[in-house]
mmCIF file of C-alpha atoms in Angstrom:
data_model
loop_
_atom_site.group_PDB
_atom_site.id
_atom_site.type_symbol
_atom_site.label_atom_id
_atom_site.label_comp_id
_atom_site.label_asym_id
_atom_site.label_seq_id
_atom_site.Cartn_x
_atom_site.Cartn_y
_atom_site.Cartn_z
ATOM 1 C CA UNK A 1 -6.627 -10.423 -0.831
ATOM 2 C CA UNK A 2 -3.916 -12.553 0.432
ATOM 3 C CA UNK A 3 -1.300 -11.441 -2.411
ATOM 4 C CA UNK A 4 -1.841 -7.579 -0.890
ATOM 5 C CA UNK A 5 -1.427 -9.160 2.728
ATOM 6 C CA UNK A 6 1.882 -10.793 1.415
ATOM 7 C CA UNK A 7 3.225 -7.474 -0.146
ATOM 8 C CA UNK A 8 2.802 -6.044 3.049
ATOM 9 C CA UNK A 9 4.270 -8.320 5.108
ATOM 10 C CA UNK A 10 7.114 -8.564 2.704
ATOM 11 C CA UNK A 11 8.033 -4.780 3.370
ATOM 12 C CA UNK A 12 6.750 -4.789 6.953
ATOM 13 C CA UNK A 13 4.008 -2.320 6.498
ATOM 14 C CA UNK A 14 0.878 -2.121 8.034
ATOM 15 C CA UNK A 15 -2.473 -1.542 6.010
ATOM 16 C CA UNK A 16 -2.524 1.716 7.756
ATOM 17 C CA UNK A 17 0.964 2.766 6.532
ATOM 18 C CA UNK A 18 0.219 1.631 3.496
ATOM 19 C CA UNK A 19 -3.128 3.807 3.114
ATOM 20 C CA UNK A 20 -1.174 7.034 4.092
ATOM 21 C CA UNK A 21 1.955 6.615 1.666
ATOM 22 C CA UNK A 22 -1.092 6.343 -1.234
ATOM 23 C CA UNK A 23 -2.870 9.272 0.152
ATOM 24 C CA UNK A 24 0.474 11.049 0.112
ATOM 25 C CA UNK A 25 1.266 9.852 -3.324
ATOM 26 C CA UNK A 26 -2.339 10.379 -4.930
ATOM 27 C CA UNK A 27 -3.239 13.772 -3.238
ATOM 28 C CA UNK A 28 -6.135 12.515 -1.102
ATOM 29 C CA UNK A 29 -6.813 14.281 2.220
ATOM 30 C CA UNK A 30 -6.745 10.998 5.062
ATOM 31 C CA UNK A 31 -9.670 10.262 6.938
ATOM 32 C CA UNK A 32 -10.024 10.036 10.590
ATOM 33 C CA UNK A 33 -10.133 6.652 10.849
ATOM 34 C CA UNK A 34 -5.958 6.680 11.415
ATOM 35 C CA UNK A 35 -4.030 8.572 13.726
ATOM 36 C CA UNK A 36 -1.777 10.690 10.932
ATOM 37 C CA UNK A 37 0.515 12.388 13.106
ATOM 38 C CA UNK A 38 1.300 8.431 14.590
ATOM 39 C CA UNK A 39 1.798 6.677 11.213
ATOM 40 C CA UNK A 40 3.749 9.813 10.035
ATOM 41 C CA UNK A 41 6.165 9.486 12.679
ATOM 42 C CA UNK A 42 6.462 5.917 11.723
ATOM 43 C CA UNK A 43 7.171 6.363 7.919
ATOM 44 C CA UNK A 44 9.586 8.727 8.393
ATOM 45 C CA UNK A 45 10.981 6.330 11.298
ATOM 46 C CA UNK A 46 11.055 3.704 9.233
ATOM 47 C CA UNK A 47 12.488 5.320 5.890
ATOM 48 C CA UNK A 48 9.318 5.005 4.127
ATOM 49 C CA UNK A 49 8.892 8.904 3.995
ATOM 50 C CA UNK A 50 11.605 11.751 4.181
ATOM 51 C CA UNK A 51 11.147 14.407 6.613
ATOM 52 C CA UNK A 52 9.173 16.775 3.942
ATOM 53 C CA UNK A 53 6.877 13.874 3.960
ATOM 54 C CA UNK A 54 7.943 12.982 0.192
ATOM 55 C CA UNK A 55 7.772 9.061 -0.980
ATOM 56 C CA UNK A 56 11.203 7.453 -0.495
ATOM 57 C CA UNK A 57 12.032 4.507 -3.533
ATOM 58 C CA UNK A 58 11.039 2.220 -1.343
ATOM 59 C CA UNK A 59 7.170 3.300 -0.884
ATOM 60 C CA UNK A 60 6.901 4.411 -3.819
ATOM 61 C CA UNK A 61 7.959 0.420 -4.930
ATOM 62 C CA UNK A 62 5.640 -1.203 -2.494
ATOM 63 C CA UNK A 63 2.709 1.124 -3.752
ATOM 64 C CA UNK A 64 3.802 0.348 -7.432
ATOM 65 C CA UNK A 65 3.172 -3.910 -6.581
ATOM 66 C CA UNK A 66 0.313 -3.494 -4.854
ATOM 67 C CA UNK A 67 -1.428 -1.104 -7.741
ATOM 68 C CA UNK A 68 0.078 -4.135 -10.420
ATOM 69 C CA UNK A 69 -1.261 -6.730 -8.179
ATOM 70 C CA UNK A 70 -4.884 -4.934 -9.279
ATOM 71 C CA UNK A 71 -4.219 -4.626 -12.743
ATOM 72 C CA UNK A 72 -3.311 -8.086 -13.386
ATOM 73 C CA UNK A 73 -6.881 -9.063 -11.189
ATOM 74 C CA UNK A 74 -8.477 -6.484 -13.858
ATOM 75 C CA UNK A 75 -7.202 -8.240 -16.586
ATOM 76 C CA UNK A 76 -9.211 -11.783 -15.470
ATOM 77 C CA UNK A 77 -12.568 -9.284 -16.314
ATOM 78 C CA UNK A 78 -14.524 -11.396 -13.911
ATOM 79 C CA UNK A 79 -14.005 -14.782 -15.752
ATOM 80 C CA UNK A 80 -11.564 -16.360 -13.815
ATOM 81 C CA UNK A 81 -11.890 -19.552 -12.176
ATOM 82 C CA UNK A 82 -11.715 -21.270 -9.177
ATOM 83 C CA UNK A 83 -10.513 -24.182 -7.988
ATOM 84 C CA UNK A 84 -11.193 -26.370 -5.033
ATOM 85 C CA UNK A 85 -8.383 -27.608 -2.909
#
């Protein structure tokens, strides 16, 4: 969970952000839980989202590590160990 937090930070993004530019990528309709119209108006702000709400490089980079950052955890299938500090 960590490696996602670092991601994030990396680019500056909050988790909310970051759920909306996925929504927006993958079609899903955003829940209540964030204020859209806010975040929006942040993306676009910040360059993370043009002004017809389409992915700029950028997000669509960020959401590209996070999604590999899953597929390499899929990959350990459950077996992978850990070890005490």
């Amino acid at each position: 969970m960590d490696e996602i937090f670092n991601i994030l930070r990396k680019y500056s993004i909050t988790p909310n952000q970051f759920y909306v530019l996925y929504s927006i990528k993958y079609k899903i309709k955003t829940e209540n839980f964030v204020n859209i119209s806010l975040e929006l108006t942040r993306l676009k702000n910040d360059k993370w989202l043009k002004d017809t709400n389409k992915l700029t490089d950028k997000a669509i980079i960020v959401i590209q590590q996070v999604e590999e950052f899953f597929k390499t955890q899929k990959k350990f299938n459950g077996t992978r160990i850990y070890q005490k500090n």
